[in-house]
Every structure is written in structure tokens, then in C-alpha cells.
CSV table of C-alpha atoms and ligand atoms in Angstrom, one decimal:
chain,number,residue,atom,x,y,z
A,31,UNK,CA,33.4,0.8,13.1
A,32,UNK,CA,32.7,4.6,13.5
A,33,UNK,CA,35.0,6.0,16.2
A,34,UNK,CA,33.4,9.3,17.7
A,35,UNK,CA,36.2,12.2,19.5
A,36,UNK,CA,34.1,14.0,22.0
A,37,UNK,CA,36.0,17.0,23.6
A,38,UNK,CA,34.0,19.2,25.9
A,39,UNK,CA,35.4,21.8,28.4
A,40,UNK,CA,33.8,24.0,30.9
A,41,UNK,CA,35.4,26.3,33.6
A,42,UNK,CA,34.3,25.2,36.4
A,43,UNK,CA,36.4,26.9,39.0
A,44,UNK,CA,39.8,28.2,38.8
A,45,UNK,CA,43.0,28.3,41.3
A,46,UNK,CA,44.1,31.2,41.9
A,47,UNK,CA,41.9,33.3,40.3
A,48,UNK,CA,41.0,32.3,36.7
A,49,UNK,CA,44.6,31.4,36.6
A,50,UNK,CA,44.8,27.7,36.4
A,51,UNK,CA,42.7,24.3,37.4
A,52,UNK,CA,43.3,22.6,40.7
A,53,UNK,CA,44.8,18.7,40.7
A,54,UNK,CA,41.6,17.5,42.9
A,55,UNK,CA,39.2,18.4,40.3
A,56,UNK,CA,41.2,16.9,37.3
A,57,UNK,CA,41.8,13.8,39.8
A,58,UNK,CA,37.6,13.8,40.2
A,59,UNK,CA,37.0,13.6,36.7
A,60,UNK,CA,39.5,11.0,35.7
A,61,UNK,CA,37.9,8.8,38.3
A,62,UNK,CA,34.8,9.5,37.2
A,63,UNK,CA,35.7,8.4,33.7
A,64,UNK,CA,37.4,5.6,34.3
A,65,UNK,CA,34.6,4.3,35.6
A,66,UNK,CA,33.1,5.1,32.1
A,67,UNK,CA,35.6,3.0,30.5
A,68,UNK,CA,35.3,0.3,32.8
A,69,UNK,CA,31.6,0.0,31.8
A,70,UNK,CA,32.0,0.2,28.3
A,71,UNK,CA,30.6,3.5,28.2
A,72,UNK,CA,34.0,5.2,26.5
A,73,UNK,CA,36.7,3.3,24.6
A,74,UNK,CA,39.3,5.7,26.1
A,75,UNK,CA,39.8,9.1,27.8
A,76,UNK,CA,42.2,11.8,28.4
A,77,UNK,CA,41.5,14.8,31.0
A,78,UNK,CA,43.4,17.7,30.5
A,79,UNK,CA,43.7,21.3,31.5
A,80,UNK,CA,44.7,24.5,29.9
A,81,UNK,CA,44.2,27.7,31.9
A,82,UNK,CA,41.5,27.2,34.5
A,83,UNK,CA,39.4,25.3,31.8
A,84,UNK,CA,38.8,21.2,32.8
A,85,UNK,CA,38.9,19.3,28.6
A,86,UNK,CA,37.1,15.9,28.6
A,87,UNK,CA,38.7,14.4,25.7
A,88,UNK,CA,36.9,10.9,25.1
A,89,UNK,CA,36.2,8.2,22.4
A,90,UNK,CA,33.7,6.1,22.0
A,91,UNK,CA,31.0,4.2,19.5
A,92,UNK,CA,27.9,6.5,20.2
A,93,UNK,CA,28.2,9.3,17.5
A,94,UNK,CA,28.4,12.9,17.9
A,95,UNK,CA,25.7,14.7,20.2
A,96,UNK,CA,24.9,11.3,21.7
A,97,UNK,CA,22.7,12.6,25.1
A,98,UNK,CA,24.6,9.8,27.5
A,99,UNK,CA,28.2,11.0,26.4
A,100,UNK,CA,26.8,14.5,27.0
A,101,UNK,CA,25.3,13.6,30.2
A,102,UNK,CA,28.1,12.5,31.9
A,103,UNK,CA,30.5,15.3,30.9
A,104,UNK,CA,27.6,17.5,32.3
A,105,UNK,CA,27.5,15.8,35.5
A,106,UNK,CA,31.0,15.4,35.7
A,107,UNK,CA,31.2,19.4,35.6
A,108,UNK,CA,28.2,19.6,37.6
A,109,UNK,CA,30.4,17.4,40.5
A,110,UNK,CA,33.3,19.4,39.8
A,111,UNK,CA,31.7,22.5,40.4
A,112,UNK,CA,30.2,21.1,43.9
A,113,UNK,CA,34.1,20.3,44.5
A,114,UNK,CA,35.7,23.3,43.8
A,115,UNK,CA,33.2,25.0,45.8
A,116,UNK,CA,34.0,23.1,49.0
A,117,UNK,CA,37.7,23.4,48.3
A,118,UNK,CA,37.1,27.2,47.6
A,119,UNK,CA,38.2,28.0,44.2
A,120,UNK,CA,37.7,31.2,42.5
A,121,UNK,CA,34.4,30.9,40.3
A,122,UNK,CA,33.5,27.5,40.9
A,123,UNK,CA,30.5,26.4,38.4
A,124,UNK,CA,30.8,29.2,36.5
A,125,UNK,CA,30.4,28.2,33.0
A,126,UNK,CA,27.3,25.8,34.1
A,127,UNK,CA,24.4,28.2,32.7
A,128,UNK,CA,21.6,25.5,32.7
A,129,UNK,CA,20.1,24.3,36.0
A,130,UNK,CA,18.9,20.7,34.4
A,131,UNK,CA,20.8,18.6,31.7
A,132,UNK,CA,18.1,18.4,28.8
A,133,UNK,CA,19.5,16.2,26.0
A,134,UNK,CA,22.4,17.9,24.5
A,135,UNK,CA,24.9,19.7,26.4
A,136,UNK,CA,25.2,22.6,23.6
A,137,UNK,CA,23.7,25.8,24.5
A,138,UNK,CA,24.5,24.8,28.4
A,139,UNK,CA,27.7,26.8,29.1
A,140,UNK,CA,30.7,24.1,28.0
A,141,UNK,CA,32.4,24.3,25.2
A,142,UNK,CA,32.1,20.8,22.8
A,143,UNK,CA,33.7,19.9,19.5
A,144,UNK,CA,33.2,16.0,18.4
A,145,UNK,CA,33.8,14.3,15.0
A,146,UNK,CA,32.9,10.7,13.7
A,147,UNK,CA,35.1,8.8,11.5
A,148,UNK,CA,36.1,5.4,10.0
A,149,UNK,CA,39.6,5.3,12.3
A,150,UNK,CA,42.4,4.9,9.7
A,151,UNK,CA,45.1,2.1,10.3
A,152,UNK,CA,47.1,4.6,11.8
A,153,UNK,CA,45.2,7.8,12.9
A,154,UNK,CA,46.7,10.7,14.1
A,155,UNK,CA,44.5,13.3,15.5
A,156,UNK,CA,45.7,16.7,17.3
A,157,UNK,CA,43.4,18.3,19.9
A,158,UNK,CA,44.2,22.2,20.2
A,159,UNK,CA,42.4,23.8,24.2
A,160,UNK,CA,43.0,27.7,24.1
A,161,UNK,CA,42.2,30.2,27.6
A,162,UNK,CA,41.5,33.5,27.7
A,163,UNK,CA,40.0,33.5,24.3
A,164,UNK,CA,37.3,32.8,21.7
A,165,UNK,CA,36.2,30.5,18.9
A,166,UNK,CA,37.1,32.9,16.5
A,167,UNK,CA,40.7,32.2,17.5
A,168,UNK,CA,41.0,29.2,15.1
A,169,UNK,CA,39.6,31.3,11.7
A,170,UNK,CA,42.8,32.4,11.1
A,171,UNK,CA,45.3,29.4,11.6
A,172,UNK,CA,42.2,26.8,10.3
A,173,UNK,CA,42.2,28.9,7.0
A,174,UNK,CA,46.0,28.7,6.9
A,175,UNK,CA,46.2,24.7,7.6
A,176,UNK,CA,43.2,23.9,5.4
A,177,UNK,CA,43.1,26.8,2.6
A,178,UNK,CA,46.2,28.2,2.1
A,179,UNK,CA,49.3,27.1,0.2
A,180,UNK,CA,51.9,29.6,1.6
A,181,UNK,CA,51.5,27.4,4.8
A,182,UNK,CA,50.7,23.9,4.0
A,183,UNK,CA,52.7,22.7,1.1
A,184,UNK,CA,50.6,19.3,0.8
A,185,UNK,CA,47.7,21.4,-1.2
A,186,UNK,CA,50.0,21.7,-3.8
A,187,UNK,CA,52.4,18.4,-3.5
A,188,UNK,CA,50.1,15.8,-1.7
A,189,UNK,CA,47.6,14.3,-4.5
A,190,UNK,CA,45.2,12.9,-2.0
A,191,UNK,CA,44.7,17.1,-0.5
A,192,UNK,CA,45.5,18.6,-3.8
A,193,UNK,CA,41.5,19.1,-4.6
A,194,UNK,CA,41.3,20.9,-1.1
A,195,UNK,CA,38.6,21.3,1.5
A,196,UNK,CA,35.4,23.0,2.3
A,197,UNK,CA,34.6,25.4,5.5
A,198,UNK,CA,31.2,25.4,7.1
A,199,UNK,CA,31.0,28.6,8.6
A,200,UNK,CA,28.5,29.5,11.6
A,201,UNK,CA,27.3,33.0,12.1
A,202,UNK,CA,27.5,32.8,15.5
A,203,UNK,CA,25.0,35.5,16.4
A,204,UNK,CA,22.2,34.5,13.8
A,205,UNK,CA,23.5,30.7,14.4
A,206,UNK,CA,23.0,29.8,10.5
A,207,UNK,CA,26.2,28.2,8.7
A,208,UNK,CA,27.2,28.2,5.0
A,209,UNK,CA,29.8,25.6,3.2
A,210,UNK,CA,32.5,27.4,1.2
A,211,UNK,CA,34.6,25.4,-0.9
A,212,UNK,CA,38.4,26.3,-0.9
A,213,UNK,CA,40.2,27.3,-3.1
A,214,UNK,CA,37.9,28.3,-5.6
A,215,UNK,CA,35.4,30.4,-3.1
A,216,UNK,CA,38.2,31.8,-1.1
A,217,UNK,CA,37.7,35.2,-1.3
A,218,UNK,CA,33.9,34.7,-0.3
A,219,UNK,CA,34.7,33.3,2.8
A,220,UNK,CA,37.3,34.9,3.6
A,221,UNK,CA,34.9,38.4,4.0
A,222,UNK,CA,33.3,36.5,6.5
A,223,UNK,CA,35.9,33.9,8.6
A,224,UNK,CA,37.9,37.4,8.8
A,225,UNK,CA,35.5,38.8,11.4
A,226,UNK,CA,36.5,36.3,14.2
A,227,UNK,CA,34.3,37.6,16.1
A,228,UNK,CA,30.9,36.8,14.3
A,229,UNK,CA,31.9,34.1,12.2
A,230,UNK,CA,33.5,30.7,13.5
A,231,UNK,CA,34.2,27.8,11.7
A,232,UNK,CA,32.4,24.7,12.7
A,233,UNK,CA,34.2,22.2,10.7
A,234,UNK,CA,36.3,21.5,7.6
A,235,UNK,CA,35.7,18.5,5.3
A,236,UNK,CA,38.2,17.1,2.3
A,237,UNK,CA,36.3,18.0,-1.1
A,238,UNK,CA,37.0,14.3,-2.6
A,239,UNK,CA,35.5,12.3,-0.6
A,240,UNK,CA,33.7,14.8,2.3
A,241,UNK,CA,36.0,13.5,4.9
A,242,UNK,CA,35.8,15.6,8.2
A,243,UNK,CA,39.2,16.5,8.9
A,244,UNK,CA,38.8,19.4,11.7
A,245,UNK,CA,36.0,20.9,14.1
A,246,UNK,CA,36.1,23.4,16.3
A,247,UNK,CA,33.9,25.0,19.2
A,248,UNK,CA,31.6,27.5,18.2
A,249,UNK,CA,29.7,28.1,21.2
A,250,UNK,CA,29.8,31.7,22.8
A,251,UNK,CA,28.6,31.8,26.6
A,252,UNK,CA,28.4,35.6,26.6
A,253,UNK,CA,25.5,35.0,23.9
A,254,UNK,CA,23.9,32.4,25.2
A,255,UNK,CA,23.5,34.3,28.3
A,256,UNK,CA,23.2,37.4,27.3
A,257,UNK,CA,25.9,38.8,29.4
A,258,UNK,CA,29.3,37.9,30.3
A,259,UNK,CA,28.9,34.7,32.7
A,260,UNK,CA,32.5,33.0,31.6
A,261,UNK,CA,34.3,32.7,28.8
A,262,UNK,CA,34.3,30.4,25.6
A,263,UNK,CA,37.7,29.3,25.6
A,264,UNK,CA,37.7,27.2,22.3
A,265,UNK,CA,39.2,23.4,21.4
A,266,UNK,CA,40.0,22.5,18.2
A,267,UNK,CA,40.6,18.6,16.9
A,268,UNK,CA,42.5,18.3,13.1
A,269,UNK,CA,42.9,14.9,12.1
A,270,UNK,CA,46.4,14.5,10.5
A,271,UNK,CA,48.8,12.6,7.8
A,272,UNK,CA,48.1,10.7,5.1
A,273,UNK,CA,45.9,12.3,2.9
A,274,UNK,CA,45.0,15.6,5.9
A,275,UNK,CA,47.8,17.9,6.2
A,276,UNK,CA,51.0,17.0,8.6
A,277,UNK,CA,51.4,17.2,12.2
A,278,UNK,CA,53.7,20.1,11.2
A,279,UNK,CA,51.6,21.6,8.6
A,280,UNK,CA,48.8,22.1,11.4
A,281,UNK,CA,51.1,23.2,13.6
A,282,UNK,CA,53.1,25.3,11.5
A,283,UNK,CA,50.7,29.2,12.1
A,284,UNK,CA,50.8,29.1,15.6
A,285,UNK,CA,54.3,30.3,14.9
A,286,UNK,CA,52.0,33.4,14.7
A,287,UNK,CA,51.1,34.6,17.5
A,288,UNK,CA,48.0,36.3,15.9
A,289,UNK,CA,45.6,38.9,17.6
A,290,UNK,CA,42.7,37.3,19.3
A,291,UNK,CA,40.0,38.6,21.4
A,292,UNK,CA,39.6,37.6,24.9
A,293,UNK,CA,42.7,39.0,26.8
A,294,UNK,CA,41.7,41.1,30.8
A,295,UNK,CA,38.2,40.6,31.6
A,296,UNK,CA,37.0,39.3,28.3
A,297,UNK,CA,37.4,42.9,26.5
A,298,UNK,CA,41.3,43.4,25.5
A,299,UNK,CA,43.1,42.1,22.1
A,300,UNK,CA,46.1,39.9,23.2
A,301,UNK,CA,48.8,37.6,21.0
A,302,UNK,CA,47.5,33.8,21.1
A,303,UNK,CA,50.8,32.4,22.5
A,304,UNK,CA,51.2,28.2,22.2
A,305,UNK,CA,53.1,27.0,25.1
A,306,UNK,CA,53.4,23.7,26.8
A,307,UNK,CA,51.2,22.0,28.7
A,308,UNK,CA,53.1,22.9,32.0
A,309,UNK,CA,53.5,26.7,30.9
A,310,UNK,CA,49.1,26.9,30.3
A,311,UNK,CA,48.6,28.8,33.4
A,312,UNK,CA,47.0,32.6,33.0
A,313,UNK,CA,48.9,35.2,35.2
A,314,UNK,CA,50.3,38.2,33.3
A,315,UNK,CA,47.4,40.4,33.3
A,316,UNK,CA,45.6,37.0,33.5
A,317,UNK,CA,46.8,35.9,30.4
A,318,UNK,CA,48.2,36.2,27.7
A,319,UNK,CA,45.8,34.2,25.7
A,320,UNK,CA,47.5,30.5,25.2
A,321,UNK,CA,47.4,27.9,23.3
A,322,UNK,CA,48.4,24.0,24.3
A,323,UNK,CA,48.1,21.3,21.7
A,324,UNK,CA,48.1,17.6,22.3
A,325,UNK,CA,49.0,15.0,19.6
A,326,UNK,CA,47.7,11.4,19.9
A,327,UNK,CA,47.3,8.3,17.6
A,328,UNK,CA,44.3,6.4,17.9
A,329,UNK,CA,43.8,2.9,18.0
A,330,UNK,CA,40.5,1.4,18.4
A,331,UNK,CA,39.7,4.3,20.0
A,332,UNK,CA,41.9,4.4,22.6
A,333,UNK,CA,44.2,7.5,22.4
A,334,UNK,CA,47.9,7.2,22.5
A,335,UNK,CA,49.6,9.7,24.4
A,336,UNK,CA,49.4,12.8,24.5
A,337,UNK,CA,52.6,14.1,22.6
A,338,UNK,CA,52.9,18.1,24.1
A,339,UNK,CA,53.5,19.5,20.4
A,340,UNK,CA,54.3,22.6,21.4
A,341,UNK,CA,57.0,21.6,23.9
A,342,UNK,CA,59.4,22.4,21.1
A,343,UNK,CA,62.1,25.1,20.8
A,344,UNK,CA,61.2,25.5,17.4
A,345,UNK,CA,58.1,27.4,19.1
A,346,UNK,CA,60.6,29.5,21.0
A,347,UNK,CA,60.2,32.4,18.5
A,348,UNK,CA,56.7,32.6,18.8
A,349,UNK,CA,56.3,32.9,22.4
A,350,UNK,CA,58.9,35.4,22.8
A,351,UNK,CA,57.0,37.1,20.0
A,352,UNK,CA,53.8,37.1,21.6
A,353,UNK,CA,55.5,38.4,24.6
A,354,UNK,CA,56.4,41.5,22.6
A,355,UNK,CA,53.3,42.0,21.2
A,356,UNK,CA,51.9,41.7,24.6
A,357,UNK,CA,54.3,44.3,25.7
A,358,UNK,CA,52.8,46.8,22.8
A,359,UNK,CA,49.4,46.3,23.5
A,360,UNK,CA,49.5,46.9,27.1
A,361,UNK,CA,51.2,50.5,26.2
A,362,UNK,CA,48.0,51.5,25.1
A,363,UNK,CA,46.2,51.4,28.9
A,364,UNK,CA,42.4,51.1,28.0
A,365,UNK,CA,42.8,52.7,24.6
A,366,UNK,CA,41.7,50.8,22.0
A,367,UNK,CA,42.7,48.7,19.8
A,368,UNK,CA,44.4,46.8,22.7
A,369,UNK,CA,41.0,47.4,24.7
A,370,UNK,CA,38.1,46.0,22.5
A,371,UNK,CA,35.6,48.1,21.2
A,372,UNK,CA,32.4,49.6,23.0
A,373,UNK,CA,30.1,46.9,22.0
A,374,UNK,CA,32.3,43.9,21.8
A,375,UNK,CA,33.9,44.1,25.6
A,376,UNK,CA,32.7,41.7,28.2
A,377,UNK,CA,33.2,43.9,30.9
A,378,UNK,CA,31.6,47.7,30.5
A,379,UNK,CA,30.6,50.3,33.4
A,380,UNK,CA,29.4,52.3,29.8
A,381,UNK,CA,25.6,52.4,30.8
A,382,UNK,CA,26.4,53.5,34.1
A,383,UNK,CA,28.8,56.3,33.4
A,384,UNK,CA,26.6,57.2,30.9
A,385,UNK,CA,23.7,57.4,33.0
A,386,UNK,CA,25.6,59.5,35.3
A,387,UNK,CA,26.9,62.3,32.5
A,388,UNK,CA,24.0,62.1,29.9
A,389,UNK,CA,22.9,65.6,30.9
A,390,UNK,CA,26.5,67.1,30.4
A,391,UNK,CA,26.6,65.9,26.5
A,392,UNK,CA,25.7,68.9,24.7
A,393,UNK,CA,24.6,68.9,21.0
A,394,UNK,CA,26.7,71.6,18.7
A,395,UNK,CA,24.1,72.6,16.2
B,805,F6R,C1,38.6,35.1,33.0
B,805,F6R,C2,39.3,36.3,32.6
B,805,F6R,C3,39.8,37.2,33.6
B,805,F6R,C4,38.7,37.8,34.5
B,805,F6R,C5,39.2,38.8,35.5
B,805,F6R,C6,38.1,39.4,36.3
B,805,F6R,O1,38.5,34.2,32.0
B,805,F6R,O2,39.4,36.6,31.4
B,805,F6R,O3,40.6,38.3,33.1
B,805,F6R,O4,37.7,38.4,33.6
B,805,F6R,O5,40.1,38.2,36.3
B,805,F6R,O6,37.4,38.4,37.0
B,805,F6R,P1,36.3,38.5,38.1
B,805,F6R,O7,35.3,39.4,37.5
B,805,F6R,O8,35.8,37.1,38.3
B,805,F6R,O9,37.0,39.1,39.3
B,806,MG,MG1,37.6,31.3,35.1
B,807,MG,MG1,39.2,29.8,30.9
């Protein structure tokens, strides 16, 4: 039987601010999904929050972009929003684009990342949220876990990974993807995963027998809109052990707290710091970005745990990295590259200012 891992996130309302998610919305959408389970809808569910973004993490028998499972995270949000709106939290609905559900939830504002798969006798699965952030986040630390040796040893040592795995890669603004096959087409992809900010990676697949073994979400709200309406705060899932690399080789580059996108009203660089679960809350100059990951082992479908894997001294290092980094960066004011460039920031008064002292730019020749 083919277990399907739905994970699907919207910000639907922070407390305070865009800070963090309030109790009485997590509470509504476990009751609402436990009366999912009860019906046989789900096999099992898990709500979670990182930042003041709401993750649906469910399984079930339905397959990936199944229209019911998508319908009832949409109206789950949709309730949500309606909630935090009469408790008054900041931005409530705010990542709901669409005004009617129309079949699949993609291209609607929440973020979604799902994967189908034979469940092993013992399979372990690790779903990473992120905040203040964007899908191009996980390029750097997926092409670590799945593509390079220097981090997971189990490419060279583990016979069942040794062949390794292939990358479909979406260009997120012309939305076509590509396969590249790793090693061997490394330095092809890499020219494209390495601009995280058009190119995400959609999934990642084990060569020998086309196993999926990680997908991420590649949706970005600001596109879909056409402005900045939210943000795209990505969730990753990496299946793990026996045969996909360890819980600690997946694990193992977020002692890197690598420059992502995202940071202060969508437009600044920041460090991606993992922290755990109870330390995912947004404030200092609402961020920095951050990164929670939750381990579980699955058995018919129902998902055991969550483990907080980065509730670990070991991580220690990292965050107090990223807080040094963040530090740096916010030395430089509004000067990039701490402040992204013209084109890429969510926020801009350009046009305006612009408008205002067109008249006063004068040409030298
Ligand atoms: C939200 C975020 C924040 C907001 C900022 C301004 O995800 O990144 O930095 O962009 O707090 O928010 P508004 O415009 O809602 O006042
Ligand atoms: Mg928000
Ligand atoms: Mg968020």
C-alpha cells in the first residue's frame, strides 16, 4: 500500500506581528483533523508551527495532489483565517490568494510538498518548516545531503546510495523543470540550483531504482501574485536510513548557517539558523530566518513523534554562528548585500522616489 506525506503551510495570521502562531489556531486545526482521522480521511496527522506559519503534516492513501486532501487543508486555513481575525491577529488570511478552492491547492497562496511511497518496514522520514525565507533555501543543503560526498559519507560507503541521485529542478519564474543526474551532471546543475532564487528543487529521486527520497516547496507567493502578499516560507520532507542518507547526514549542513533570502520585509540576506521547536519564533529584526526540523518513523502511516532534531547542543555552534553573521549583516543598514538587490526586494518605495526625482537625473554626455 502507497502511503502519501502531504505537508502544506500557509500564514494565516501571526501573534505578535509576524512573529509567531497563536495556540487557538493550532488547537482549531488539530480538531479539525482529528475529525479527518476519525473518518478515515487521514491515517495520521501532526500540526505544527514554525514562525507564524500553521504546517499540516498528514498521511494518508489518496496520492499526491489528491483535491479532497487539498480541500480540507484549504478550508482548514480558510477557518483559521476567520479565527485569527476575530481574535485579532496580525495579518490574518494573508497567504490565502484565491477566493474559491478549485481542485488543487497549488498556485493558491500555501506552501505544499507531498511524496508517495511503498512505506519501508521501518521508515524514517524528516520534515524541515523554515520562516522568514524562501524555497531556494534548501538548494544548498539538498545538494549537500543528496550530491556531495564532503557531507554525506554514505555516497561513497553505503552501496545501496553509492550510484547517487537525480535533482528535478523548477525554474520558478518560467515554471519548467529539468532532471540532472548527480554526480556525473554536477556541474550543470549546479549553474542553475546556485541561483536560489530562480531555481528550486522540486524533488530528488535515487538513480537505481527512481525512489523519491526528498521534495520540497517550490511555490513563490510574491509571483503568483505579482506583488508581495506573504511570504513562501518553504518545508522540506527527506526520507532517511537504509539505503537514503542518515538522520545525521541530512542533518549534518544546517551546521551552516548559509545566506538565504527572506530576512526584514522580504528584501534582506540573513543566516538560516536551525533552532528548536520552542526557539521558532521571529523577533530580532523579525527574524533571523530559522529553521525547525521534525523526525518521525512511520508506521502504516501513522507518524511517530516528532523527535525536535535540532534540540541538540551539537547545533549550538551553528546558531551562535548565525547570530554573528546576523550581527555583520545588519552593519551594513540598507546597503546591499545585506539589503537584497533592486529587483529582488519584496518591499520597494523605488517607483515612487523615482517618480519624485526623475527630473533631477541629469545625463553627462
Ligand atoms: C513577514 C516578514 C516581516 C514583515 C515586516 C513588515 O514574513 O518578513 O519582516 O515583512 O514585519 O510587515 P507589515 O508590512 O505587515 O507591517
Ligand atoms: Mg506573517
Ligand atoms: Mg512566515
Amino acid at each position: 500500500m502507497k502511503i502519501t506525506l502531504s505537508v502544506l503551510k500557509a500564514d494565516i495570521g501571526g501573534l505578535v506581528g509576524h512573529c509567531t502562531m497563536h495556540p487557538e489556531i493550532m488547537d482549531l486545526a488539530d480538531d479539525e483533523l482529528t475529525k479527518k482521522k476519525n473518518d478515515k480521511t487521514l491515517l495520521d496527522y501532526q500540526v505544527m508551527a514554525c514562525g507564524d506559519d500553521l504546517e499540516l503534516i498528514m498521511t494518508h492513501t489518496k496520492g499526491v495532489d489528491d483535491q479532497h486532501i487539498h480541500k480540507l487543508a484549504w478550508d482548514i486555513f480558510l477557518k483559521g483565517a476567520d479565527k485569527a481575525k476575530e481574535i485579532g491577529l496580525y495579518g490574518a488570511g494573508q497567504d490565502l490568494l484565491a477566493d474559491a478552492f478549485a481542485g488543487n491547492i497549488k498556485g493558491m497562496g500555501p506552501g505544499v510538498a507531498e511524496m508517495s511511497f511503498e512505506e519501508r518496514p521501518a521508515e524514517t522520514i524528516l520534515i524541515f518548516m523554515a520562516d522568514k525565507t524562501s524555497p531556494g533555501a534548501w538548494n544548498l543543503p539538498l545538494f549537500r545531503i543528496f550530491g556531495d560526498p564532503m557531507t554525506n559519507p554514505g555516497l561513497v560507503i553505503d552501496p545501496k546510495m553509492h550510484d547517487g541521485f537525480y535533482f528535478d529542478v523548477l525554474d520558478m519564474k518560467a515554471n519548467k523543470h529539468i532532471h540532472f543526474r548527480m554526480p556525473e551532471e554536477m556541474y550543470d546543475a549546479l549553474i542553475f540550483i546556485g541561483s536560489t532564487e530562480d531555481f528550486g528543487i522540486r524533488a530528488i529521486y535515487r538513480k537505481v531504482d527512481d525512489e523519491i527520497a526528498a521534495v520540497g516547496s517550490t511555490q513563490r507567493l510574491a509571483m503568483m501574485a505579482g506583488r508581495y502578499v506573504g511570504k513562501d516560507d518553504p518545508v522540506m520532507v527527506c526520507r532517511s536510513q537504509n539505503g537514503f542518507p542518515s538522520v545525521g547526514e541530512i542533518t549534518e549542513p544546517f551546521t551552516l548557517p548559509h545566506l538565504v533570502t527572506g530576512w526584514m520585509r522580504g528584501s534582506h540576506h540573513g543566516p538560516l539558523m536551525p533552532v528548536p521547536f520552542e526557539s521558532a519564533q521571529c523577533v530580532r529584526f523579525d527574524g533571523p530566518p530559522r529553521v525547525i526540523c521534525a523526525g518521525f518513523q512511520l508506521k502504516n502511516g501513522n507518524l511517530v513523534g516528532p523527535v525536535d532534531l535540532f534540540d541538540d547542543p551539537a547545533f549550538d555552534r551553528a546558531r551562535a554562528e548565525a547570530n554573528v553573521i546576523a550581527d555583520y549583516l545588519r552593519r551594513h543598514g540598507p546597503f546591499e548585500p545585506h539589503r537584497l538587490s533592486l529587483g529582488q526586494m519584496e518591499y520597494t518605495t523605488l517607483p515612487i522616489v523615482m517618480e519624485k526625482v526623475k527630473d533631477r537625473f541629469k545625463s553627462l554626455d
